[in-house]
mmCIF file of C-alpha atoms in Angstrom:
data_model
loop_
_atom_site.group_PDB
_atom_site.id
_atom_site.type_symbol
_atom_site.label_atom_id
_atom_site.label_comp_id
_atom_site.label_asym_id
_atom_site.label_seq_id
_atom_site.Cartn_x
_atom_site.Cartn_y
_atom_site.Cartn_z
ATOM 1 C CA MET A 1440 0.045 0.021 0.027
ATOM 2 C CA SER A 1441 1.287 3.362 -1.063
ATOM 3 C CA TYR A 1442 1.724 6.133 1.482
ATOM 4 C CA GLU A 1443 -0.693 8.147 -0.551
ATOM 5 C CA LYS A 1444 -3.229 5.490 -0.011
ATOM 6 C CA ILE A 1445 -2.469 5.297 3.602
ATOM 7 C CA VAL A 1446 -3.351 9.285 3.680
ATOM 8 C CA SER A 1447 -6.506 8.603 1.967
ATOM 9 C CA LEU A 1448 -7.679 6.042 4.506
ATOM 10 C CA LEU A 1449 -6.965 8.382 7.297
ATOM 11 C CA GLY A 1450 -9.385 10.828 5.736
ATOM 12 C CA ALA A 1451 -10.267 14.017 7.660
ATOM 13 C CA ASP A 1452 -7.823 12.629 10.486
ATOM 14 C CA ALA A 1453 -5.030 12.677 8.002
ATOM 15 C CA ASP A 1454 -3.337 16.153 9.094
ATOM 16 C CA ASN A 1455 -3.932 15.650 12.855
ATOM 17 C CA LEU A 1456 -2.121 12.190 12.967
ATOM 18 C CA LEU A 1457 0.691 12.686 10.203
ATOM 19 C CA GLN A 1458 1.535 16.307 10.942
ATOM 20 C CA HIS A 1459 1.203 15.999 14.633
ATOM 21 C CA LYS A 1460 4.424 17.048 16.712
ATOM 22 C CA SER A 1461 4.475 16.131 20.354
ATOM 23 C CA GLN A 1462 5.300 18.459 22.817
ATOM 24 C CA THR A 1463 4.675 16.138 25.783
ATOM 25 C CA ILE A 1464 7.356 13.616 26.319
ATOM 26 C CA SER A 1465 10.220 14.249 23.723
ATOM 27 C CA LYS A 1466 10.840 11.438 21.028
ATOM 28 C CA GLU A 1467 14.420 11.682 22.053
ATOM 29 C CA GLN A 1468 13.699 10.426 25.318
ATOM 30 C CA LEU A 1469 12.009 7.080 23.864
ATOM 31 C CA HIS A 1470 13.883 3.740 23.206
ATOM 32 C CA ALA A 1471 12.550 3.646 19.528
ATOM 33 C CA PRO A 1472 12.181 0.323 17.709
ATOM 34 C CA GLY A 1473 14.853 -0.452 15.328
ATOM 35 C CA PRO A 1474 16.677 -3.192 13.364
ATOM 36 C CA ASP A 1475 19.107 -3.271 16.326
ATOM 37 C CA PHE A 1476 16.524 -3.326 19.143
ATOM 38 C CA VAL A 1477 17.718 -6.657 20.849
ATOM 39 C CA ASP A 1478 21.486 -5.678 20.621
ATOM 40 C CA ARG A 1479 20.529 -2.006 21.942
ATOM 41 C CA ILE A 1480 17.782 -2.908 24.396
ATOM 42 C CA PHE A 1481 17.566 -6.629 25.688
ATOM 43 C CA ALA A 1482 21.219 -7.296 25.333
ATOM 44 C CA GLN A 1483 21.926 -5.114 28.440
ATOM 45 C CA SER A 1484 19.265 -6.812 30.436
ATOM 46 C CA ASN A 1485 18.993 -10.037 32.417
ATOM 47 C CA ARG A 1486 17.633 -12.002 29.384
ATOM 48 C CA SER A 1487 19.557 -15.031 28.609
ATOM 49 C CA PRO A 1488 20.914 -15.736 25.213
ATOM 50 C CA GLN A 1489 18.247 -18.141 24.548
ATOM 51 C CA VAL A 1490 15.691 -15.661 25.240
ATOM 52 C CA LEU A 1491 17.563 -13.034 23.202
ATOM 53 C CA ARG A 1492 17.484 -15.665 20.225
ATOM 54 C CA SER A 1493 13.663 -15.893 20.666
ATOM 55 C CA LEU A 1494 13.275 -12.250 20.672
ATOM 56 C CA GLN A 1495 15.308 -11.987 17.462
ATOM 57 C CA GLN A 1496 13.349 -14.877 15.809
ATOM 58 C CA LEU A 1497 10.074 -12.630 16.371
ATOM 59 C CA PHE A 1498 11.795 -9.541 15.034
ATOM 60 C CA ASN A 1499 13.270 -11.244 11.983
ATOM 61 C CA HIS A 1500 10.145 -13.100 10.644
ATOM 62 C CA GLY A 1501 7.426 -11.960 8.188
ATOM 63 C CA ARG A 1502 7.411 -8.703 6.092
ATOM 64 C CA LEU A 1503 8.359 -6.620 8.967
ATOM 65 C CA GLY A 1504 11.614 -8.807 9.522
ATOM 66 C CA GLY A 1505 14.804 -6.715 10.335
ATOM 67 C CA THR A 1506 12.689 -3.455 11.071
ATOM 68 C CA GLY A 1507 12.246 -3.826 14.937
ATOM 69 C CA TYR A 1508 8.496 -3.718 14.625
ATOM 70 C CA LEU A 1509 6.073 -6.513 14.853
ATOM 71 C CA SER A 1510 2.897 -7.508 13.305
ATOM 72 C CA ILE A 1511 1.231 -10.464 15.182
ATOM 73 C CA LEU A 1512 -2.080 -12.434 14.499
ATOM 74 C CA PRO A 1513 -3.886 -13.317 17.547
ATOM 75 C CA VAL A 1514 -6.581 -15.878 17.839
ATOM 76 C CA ASP A 1515 -7.896 -16.593 21.246
ATOM 77 C CA GLN A 1516 -11.479 -15.454 20.695
ATOM 78 C CA GLY A 1517 -12.367 -19.018 20.477
ATOM 79 C CA ILE A 1518 -12.266 -19.262 24.241
ATOM 80 C CA GLU A 1519 -12.702 -15.465 25.134
ATOM 81 C CA HIS A 1520 -15.891 -14.779 22.929
ATOM 82 C CA THR A 1521 -16.962 -18.567 22.038
ATOM 83 C CA ALA A 1522 -15.811 -20.444 18.950
ATOM 84 C CA GLY A 1523 -19.125 -19.870 17.312
ATOM 85 C CA ALA A 1524 -19.496 -16.195 17.853
ATOM 86 C CA SER A 1525 -15.959 -15.685 16.758
ATOM 87 C CA PHE A 1526 -15.739 -18.174 13.703
ATOM 88 C CA ALA A 1527 -19.446 -17.722 12.367
ATOM 89 C CA PRO A 1528 -18.375 -14.952 10.037
ATOM 90 C CA ASN A 1529 -15.732 -17.438 8.416
ATOM 91 C CA PRO A 1530 -16.135 -21.000 9.559
ATOM 92 C CA ILE A 1531 -12.643 -22.111 8.112
ATOM 93 C CA TYR A 1532 -11.028 -20.785 11.202
ATOM 94 C CA PHE A 1533 -12.529 -23.637 13.256
ATOM 95 C CA ASP A 1534 -9.695 -25.224 11.956
ATOM 96 C CA PRO A 1535 -6.190 -23.929 13.432
ATOM 97 C CA GLU A 1536 -4.420 -24.692 10.464
ATOM 98 C CA ASN A 1537 -6.168 -21.872 8.515
ATOM 99 C CA ILE A 1538 -5.141 -19.567 11.518
ATOM 100 C CA ILE A 1539 -1.612 -20.193 11.095
ATOM 101 C CA LYS A 1540 -1.791 -20.123 7.073
ATOM 102 C CA LEU A 1541 -3.455 -16.653 7.649
ATOM 103 C CA ALA A 1542 -0.408 -15.480 9.563
ATOM 104 C CA ILE A 1543 1.811 -16.941 7.142
ATOM 105 C CA GLU A 1544 0.289 -15.545 3.950
ATOM 106 C CA GLY A 1545 -0.353 -12.329 5.786
ATOM 107 C CA GLY A 1546 3.356 -11.719 6.443
ATOM 108 C CA CYS A 1547 3.074 -11.705 10.207
ATOM 109 C CA ASN A 1548 6.136 -11.943 12.546
ATOM 110 C CA ALA A 1549 3.972 -14.809 14.697
ATOM 111 C CA VAL A 1550 0.845 -16.220 15.485
ATOM 112 C CA ALA A 1551 -0.547 -15.986 18.905
ATOM 113 C CA THR A 1552 -3.276 -18.485 19.651
ATOM 114 C CA THR A 1553 -4.238 -21.516 22.226
ATOM 115 C CA PHE A 1554 -2.476 -24.381 23.567
ATOM 116 C CA GLY A 1555 -4.753 -26.783 21.587
ATOM 117 C CA ASN A 1556 -4.337 -24.932 18.160
ATOM 118 C CA LEU A 1557 -0.731 -24.888 18.388
ATOM 119 C CA ALA A 1558 -0.254 -28.128 19.592
ATOM 120 C CA MET A 1559 -2.513 -29.936 16.863
ATOM 121 C CA MET A 1560 -0.288 -28.194 14.009
ATOM 122 C CA SER A 1561 3.198 -28.151 16.077
ATOM 123 C CA ARG A 1562 5.206 -30.433 13.792
ATOM 124 C CA LYS A 1563 3.942 -29.071 10.609
ATOM 125 C CA TYR A 1564 4.439 -25.199 11.268
ATOM 126 C CA ALA A 1565 6.434 -24.612 14.475
ATOM 127 C CA HIS A 1566 9.856 -24.005 12.173
ATOM 128 C CA LYS A 1567 7.873 -22.106 9.904
ATOM 129 C CA ILE A 1568 6.531 -19.119 11.831
ATOM 130 C CA PRO A 1569 7.103 -18.158 15.456
ATOM 131 C CA PHE A 1570 4.598 -19.558 17.883
ATOM 132 C CA VAL A 1571 3.164 -17.429 20.693
ATOM 133 C CA VAL A 1572 0.995 -19.590 23.056
ATOM 134 C CA LYS A 1573 -1.671 -17.984 24.981
ATOM 135 C CA ILE A 1574 -1.316 -19.875 28.452
ATOM 136 C CA ASN A 1575 -4.529 -18.243 30.159
ATOM 137 C CA HIS A 1576 -7.868 -17.383 29.138
ATOM 138 C CA ASN A 1577 -11.298 -15.947 30.334
ATOM 139 C CA GLU A 1578 -13.756 -18.908 29.546
ATOM 140 C CA LEU A 1579 -17.489 -17.830 29.021
ATOM 141 C CA MET A 1580 -19.004 -21.109 29.706
ATOM 142 C CA THR A 1581 -19.724 -20.505 33.564
ATOM 143 C CA TYR A 1582 -23.394 -19.011 34.185
ATOM 144 C CA PRO A 1583 -23.607 -16.390 35.315
ATOM 145 C CA ASN A 1584 -20.503 -15.083 33.290
ATOM 146 C CA LYS A 1585 -17.251 -14.594 35.395
ATOM 147 C CA TYR A 1586 -14.340 -12.715 34.282
ATOM 148 C CA ASP A 1587 -11.100 -14.226 35.521
ATOM 149 C CA GLN A 1588 -8.107 -15.438 33.605
ATOM 150 C CA ILE A 1589 -7.150 -19.014 34.621
ATOM 151 C CA MET A 1590 -4.218 -21.003 33.376
ATOM 152 C CA PHE A 1591 -5.057 -23.504 30.511
ATOM 153 C CA GLY A 1592 -1.460 -25.292 30.335
ATOM 154 C CA SER A 1593 1.983 -25.092 31.649
ATOM 155 C CA VAL A 1594 4.953 -22.902 30.457
ATOM 156 C CA ASP A 1595 6.872 -26.259 29.914
ATOM 157 C CA GLU A 1596 4.336 -27.751 27.501
ATOM 158 C CA ALA A 1597 4.404 -24.349 25.586
ATOM 159 C CA TRP A 1598 8.061 -24.943 25.077
ATOM 160 C CA ASN A 1599 7.551 -28.641 24.195
ATOM 161 C CA LEU A 1600 5.228 -27.776 21.238
ATOM 162 C CA GLY A 1601 8.036 -25.112 19.813
ATOM 163 C CA ALA A 1602 6.826 -21.957 21.197
ATOM 164 C CA THR A 1603 9.176 -18.898 20.738
ATOM 165 C CA ALA A 1604 7.064 -16.863 23.355
ATOM 166 C CA VAL A 1605 4.301 -17.223 25.678
ATOM 167 C CA GLY A 1606 1.503 -14.632 26.126
ATOM 168 C CA ALA A 1607 -0.981 -14.015 29.104
ATOM 169 C CA THR A 1608 -3.461 -11.684 30.091
ATOM 170 C CA ILE A 1609 -4.074 -9.893 33.490
ATOM 171 C CA TYR A 1610 -7.254 -7.959 34.559
ATOM 172 C CA PHE A 1611 -5.624 -5.150 36.324
ATOM 173 C CA GLY A 1612 -8.036 -3.746 38.552
ATOM 174 C CA SER A 1613 -10.127 -6.846 38.998
ATOM 175 C CA GLU A 1614 -10.771 -8.703 42.371
ATOM 176 C CA GLU A 1615 -8.632 -11.689 41.172
ATOM 177 C CA SER A 1616 -5.759 -9.293 39.853
ATOM 178 C CA SER A 1617 -3.595 -10.184 42.687
ATOM 179 C CA ARG A 1618 -3.574 -14.045 42.137
ATOM 180 C CA GLN A 1619 -3.160 -13.495 38.402
ATOM 181 C CA ILE A 1620 -0.224 -11.236 38.838
ATOM 182 C CA ILE A 1621 1.584 -13.992 40.963
ATOM 183 C CA GLU A 1622 0.427 -16.575 38.603
ATOM 184 C CA VAL A 1623 1.885 -14.736 35.397
ATOM 185 C CA ALA A 1624 4.955 -13.410 37.064
ATOM 186 C CA GLU A 1625 6.043 -16.914 38.074
ATOM 187 C CA ALA A 1626 5.201 -18.091 34.364
ATOM 188 C CA PHE A 1627 7.159 -15.350 32.872
ATOM 189 C CA GLU A 1628 10.193 -16.425 35.177
ATOM 190 C CA ARG A 1629 9.991 -20.086 33.883
ATOM 191 C CA ALA A 1630 9.529 -18.799 30.308
ATOM 192 C CA HIS A 1631 12.598 -16.910 30.484
ATOM 193 C CA GLN A 1632 14.453 -19.831 32.182
ATOM 194 C CA LEU A 1633 13.543 -21.975 29.180
ATOM 195 C CA GLY A 1634 14.613 -19.220 26.776
ATOM 196 C CA MET A 1635 10.957 -18.107 25.485
ATOM 197 C CA ALA A 1636 10.010 -14.472 25.203
ATOM 198 C CA THR A 1637 7.110 -13.044 27.227
ATOM 199 C CA ILE A 1638 4.053 -10.938 26.152
ATOM 200 C CA LEU A 1639 1.678 -9.449 28.402
ATOM 201 C CA TRP A 1640 -2.094 -8.709 27.580
ATOM 202 C CA CYS A 1641 -2.330 -5.641 30.036
ATOM 203 C CA TYR A 1642 -6.021 -4.982 30.282
ATOM 204 C CA THR A 1643 -7.994 -3.262 33.067
ATOM 205 C CA ARG A 1644 -11.278 -4.833 34.287
ATOM 206 C CA ASN A 1645 -13.485 -3.234 37.032
ATOM 207 C CA ASN A 1646 -17.344 -2.260 36.763
ATOM 208 C CA ALA A 1647 -16.325 0.827 38.591
ATOM 209 C CA PHE A 1648 -14.066 1.968 35.702
ATOM 210 C CA LYS A 1649 -17.249 2.805 33.747
ATOM 211 C CA LYS A 1650 -18.656 6.252 35.231
ATOM 212 C CA ASP A 1651 -21.136 8.851 34.176
ATOM 213 C CA GLY A 1652 -21.442 6.956 30.843
ATOM 214 C CA VAL A 1653 -17.538 7.234 30.277
ATOM 215 C CA ASP A 1654 -15.560 4.006 29.859
ATOM 216 C CA TYR A 1655 -12.258 4.663 31.756
ATOM 217 C CA HIS A 1656 -11.022 1.010 30.943
ATOM 218 C CA VAL A 1657 -9.133 2.885 27.974
ATOM 219 C CA ALA A 1658 -7.854 5.796 29.716
ATOM 220 C CA ALA A 1659 -4.331 6.470 29.385
ATOM 221 C CA ASP A 1660 -3.804 6.817 32.980
ATOM 222 C CA LEU A 1661 -5.431 3.636 33.782
ATOM 223 C CA THR A 1662 -3.794 1.709 30.884
ATOM 224 C CA GLY A 1663 -0.450 3.190 31.361
ATOM 225 C CA GLN A 1664 -0.254 2.177 34.993
ATOM 226 C CA ALA A 1665 -1.287 -1.417 33.701
ATOM 227 C CA ASN A 1666 1.538 -1.291 31.505
ATOM 228 C CA HIS A 1667 3.940 -0.305 34.311
ATOM 229 C CA LEU A 1668 2.989 -3.285 36.219
ATOM 230 C CA GLY A 1669 3.416 -5.297 33.251
ATOM 231 C CA VAL A 1670 7.018 -4.440 32.577
ATOM 232 C CA THR A 1671 7.824 -4.860 36.376
ATOM 233 C CA ILE A 1672 6.974 -8.594 36.134
ATOM 234 C CA GLN A 1673 9.391 -8.614 33.130
ATOM 235 C CA ALA A 1674 7.148 -8.759 30.036
ATOM 236 C CA ASP A 1675 9.214 -8.319 27.061
ATOM 237 C CA ILE A 1676 6.466 -6.980 25.183
ATOM 238 C CA ILE A 1677 3.215 -5.175 26.308
ATOM 239 C CA LYS A 1678 -0.163 -5.542 24.350
ATOM 240 C CA GLN A 1679 -2.464 -2.810 25.265
ATOM 241 C CA LYS A 1680 -5.688 -1.320 24.005
ATOM 242 C CA LEU A 1681 -5.277 1.993 22.089
ATOM 243 C CA PRO A 1682 -6.324 4.872 24.595
ATOM 244 C CA GLU A 1683 -9.566 6.838 23.930
ATOM 245 C CA ASN A 1684 -9.531 9.185 26.989
ATOM 246 C CA ASN A 1685 -7.731 10.220 30.149
ATOM 247 C CA GLY A 1686 -8.375 10.891 33.748
ATOM 248 C CA GLY A 1687 -9.563 7.353 34.980
ATOM 249 C CA PHE A 1688 -7.887 7.991 38.533
ATOM 250 C CA LYS A 1689 -9.349 11.489 39.042
ATOM 251 C CA ALA A 1690 -12.959 10.652 37.795
ATOM 252 C CA ILE A 1691 -13.220 7.236 39.691
ATOM 253 C CA GLY A 1692 -11.421 8.892 42.640
ATOM 254 C CA PHE A 1693 -8.595 6.256 43.678
ATOM 255 C CA GLY A 1694 -4.953 5.653 43.016
ATOM 256 C CA LYS A 1695 -2.421 8.495 43.089
ATOM 257 C CA THR A 1696 -1.797 10.984 40.603
ATOM 258 C CA HIS A 1697 0.176 14.034 39.450
ATOM 259 C CA GLU A 1698 -1.394 17.017 37.573
ATOM 260 C CA LYS A 1699 1.430 16.906 35.191
ATOM 261 C CA MET A 1700 0.127 13.516 34.093
ATOM 262 C CA TYR A 1701 -2.801 15.444 32.443
ATOM 263 C CA THR A 1702 -1.380 19.037 31.725
ATOM 264 C CA GLU A 1703 2.174 18.152 30.585
ATOM 265 C CA LEU A 1704 2.546 14.667 29.689
ATOM 266 C CA THR A 1705 -0.535 14.131 27.593
ATOM 267 C CA THR A 1706 -2.814 16.033 25.226
ATOM 268 C CA ASP A 1707 -6.294 15.036 23.697
ATOM 269 C CA ASN A 1708 -4.332 13.778 20.548
ATOM 270 C CA PRO A 1709 -4.331 9.934 20.339
ATOM 271 C CA ILE A 1710 -0.669 10.098 19.701
ATOM 272 C CA ASP A 1711 0.368 11.722 22.866
ATOM 273 C CA LEU A 1712 -2.238 9.516 24.834
ATOM 274 C CA THR A 1713 -0.576 6.582 23.379
ATOM 275 C CA ARG A 1714 3.133 8.019 24.017
ATOM 276 C CA TYR A 1715 2.176 8.032 27.578
ATOM 277 C CA GLN A 1716 1.481 4.341 27.522
ATOM 278 C CA VAL A 1717 5.045 4.075 25.806
ATOM 279 C CA ALA A 1718 6.582 6.018 28.465
ATOM 280 C CA ASN A 1719 5.080 3.363 31.193
ATOM 281 C CA CYS A 1720 6.765 0.742 29.164
ATOM 282 C CA TYR A 1721 10.171 1.793 30.360
ATOM 283 C CA MET A 1722 10.295 4.707 27.832
ATOM 284 C CA GLY A 1723 9.965 1.865 25.168
ATOM 285 C CA ARG A 1724 12.433 -0.442 26.265
ATOM 286 C CA ALA A 1725 9.741 -2.911 26.511
ATOM 287 C CA GLY A 1726 7.867 -2.767 23.161
ATOM 288 C CA LEU A 1727 4.255 -1.516 23.045
ATOM 289 C CA ILE A 1728 1.899 -3.168 20.626
ATOM 290 C CA ASN A 1729 -1.617 -2.113 20.593
ATOM 291 C CA SER A 1730 -4.624 -4.365 19.756
ATOM 292 C CA GLY A 1731 -6.678 -3.978 16.610
ATOM 293 C CA GLY A 1732 -10.036 -4.228 18.273
ATOM 294 C CA GLU A 1733 -13.288 -5.817 17.323
ATOM 295 C CA SER A 1734 -14.276 -6.064 13.630
ATOM 296 C CA LYS A 1735 -16.847 -3.419 12.438
ATOM 297 C CA GLY A 1736 -16.947 -4.188 8.914
ATOM 298 C CA ALA A 1737 -16.627 -1.762 6.079
ATOM 299 C CA SER A 1738 -14.251 0.562 8.115
ATOM 300 C CA ASP A 1739 -12.032 -2.166 9.382
ATOM 301 C CA LEU A 1740 -9.123 -1.389 6.906
ATOM 302 C CA ALA A 1741 -9.238 2.329 7.856
ATOM 303 C CA ASP A 1742 -9.565 1.901 11.471
ATOM 304 C CA ALA A 1743 -6.581 -0.587 11.478
ATOM 305 C CA VAL A 1744 -4.238 1.854 9.343
ATOM 306 C CA ARG A 1745 -5.241 4.577 11.782
ATOM 307 C CA THR A 1746 -4.243 2.609 15.106
ATOM 308 C CA ALA A 1747 -1.032 1.493 13.157
ATOM 309 C CA VAL A 1748 -0.179 5.100 12.523
ATOM 310 C CA ILE A 1749 -0.992 5.996 16.037
ATOM 311 C CA ASN A 1750 1.280 3.439 17.372
ATOM 312 C CA LYS A 1751 4.199 3.915 15.192
ATOM 313 C CA ARG A 1752 4.266 7.953 15.640
ATOM 314 C CA ALA A 1753 3.977 7.498 19.356
ATOM 315 C CA GLY A 1754 6.775 5.114 19.821
ATOM 316 C CA GLY A 1755 5.001 1.591 19.873
ATOM 317 C CA MET A 1756 6.322 -1.416 18.206
ATOM 318 C CA GLY A 1757 3.356 -2.561 16.303
ATOM 319 C CA LEU A 1758 -0.167 -4.017 16.182
ATOM 320 C CA ILE A 1759 -1.581 -7.312 17.257
ATOM 321 C CA SER A 1760 -4.726 -7.593 15.092
ATOM 322 C CA GLY A 1761 -7.094 -10.640 15.116
ATOM 323 C CA ARG A 1762 -10.945 -10.151 14.366
ATOM 324 C CA LYS A 1763 -10.418 -7.829 11.852
ATOM 325 C CA ALA A 1764 -8.408 -10.157 9.897
ATOM 326 C CA PHE A 1765 -9.902 -13.676 10.568
ATOM 327 C CA GLN A 1766 -13.608 -12.656 10.468
ATOM 328 C CA LYS A 1767 -13.088 -12.117 6.822
ATOM 329 C CA ASP A 1768 -12.335 -14.387 3.871
ATOM 330 C CA MET A 1769 -8.535 -15.174 3.566
ATOM 331 C CA GLY A 1770 -7.539 -12.856 0.904
ATOM 332 C CA THR A 1771 -9.037 -9.753 2.508
ATOM 333 C CA GLY A 1772 -7.626 -10.888 5.759
ATOM 334 C CA VAL A 1773 -4.022 -11.049 4.310
ATOM 335 C CA GLU A 1774 -4.920 -7.772 2.290
ATOM 336 C CA LEU A 1775 -5.729 -5.996 6.121
ATOM 337 C CA LEU A 1776 -2.758 -7.310 7.663
ATOM 338 C CA ASN A 1777 -0.343 -6.221 5.033
ATOM 339 C CA ALA A 1778 -1.892 -2.728 5.127
ATOM 340 C CA ILE A 1779 -1.087 -2.666 8.641
ATOM 341 C CA GLN A 1780 2.677 -3.487 7.755
ATOM 342 C CA ASP A 1781 2.958 -0.928 5.194
ATOM 343 C CA VAL A 1782 2.511 1.728 7.713
ATOM 344 C CA TYR A 1783 5.392 0.388 9.519
ATOM 345 C CA LEU A 1784 7.448 0.233 6.186
ATOM 346 C CA ALA A 1785 6.687 3.700 5.151
ATOM 347 C CA ASN A 1786 9.532 6.018 5.856
ATOM 348 C CA GLU A 1787 7.257 8.812 5.416
ATOM 349 C CA ILE A 1788 5.807 8.164 8.928
ATOM 350 C CA THR A 1789 7.937 9.081 11.746
ATOM 351 C CA LEU A 1790 8.093 9.382 15.473
ATOM 352 C CA ALA A 1791 5.997 12.453 16.366
#
């Protein structure tokens, strides 16, 4: 996709997103993605040579290989949102082989999905594309529904089926978050011992985070703090939803804040809100990948490109987009994944 096509898809937002110059956290303070990211950042850390190799495997694969950016296909919705609801739009994805084929045909750095999906296809594909095993899930068969992330398998089993990395979710702010933090911290320690990279879905979850008709689950201050907790338990890469507002701590009336969080470190521009998320990932030492969100139909391509532009210009490391890609025919899904990647390949789109 050409730069001109990207500009066209951004529509009325093009100038606001492509010409924005951040006056909050300087781009010079960030540890930006690049071809040397593993050498420049992780080689100075406690990560073992095996973990460094796994990270480099992720960065070297697919259309973005060698750029320092990531495009990952995540498909754990068969558990999180029920298989029927997730795959009814395109039933071929009940077959896990087609999930992996979409990631390969789409030029992704990795495929992130369940123990069952990857184990079923392990010997055929583990050497063809990096596997990210999602080790915990929120299952929706319990009635009434509960919202808790529980382990579906062991880190050792993820290693046995050829995983390059493990992924996990913590619902920060939920009643169960303390247990989840302990479980995931222990799992990530074991993953690093075995030489795998770690990716954390840093999601906020509490009914109280919705107030006066505003959903603060996607507030920059709340998601930023979730990110900071995630890198504290040694997540190498953070997955987070794109911020849509700010001021969650103040509106709900909990936690600790500083006025500069709202007056100097952020603005209403989505790039600045996302840069605050990057800052909480140790100024980018742990990469921020934003999620693509639910499929909305005709606007999916434009929405995905917009999210990628915001993430890249904020200092993020890439996009992890699932439903927008797999709830369509495979050709259209590949086109969408390639469009996301084209944003990161476009030299015209730089740090704000």
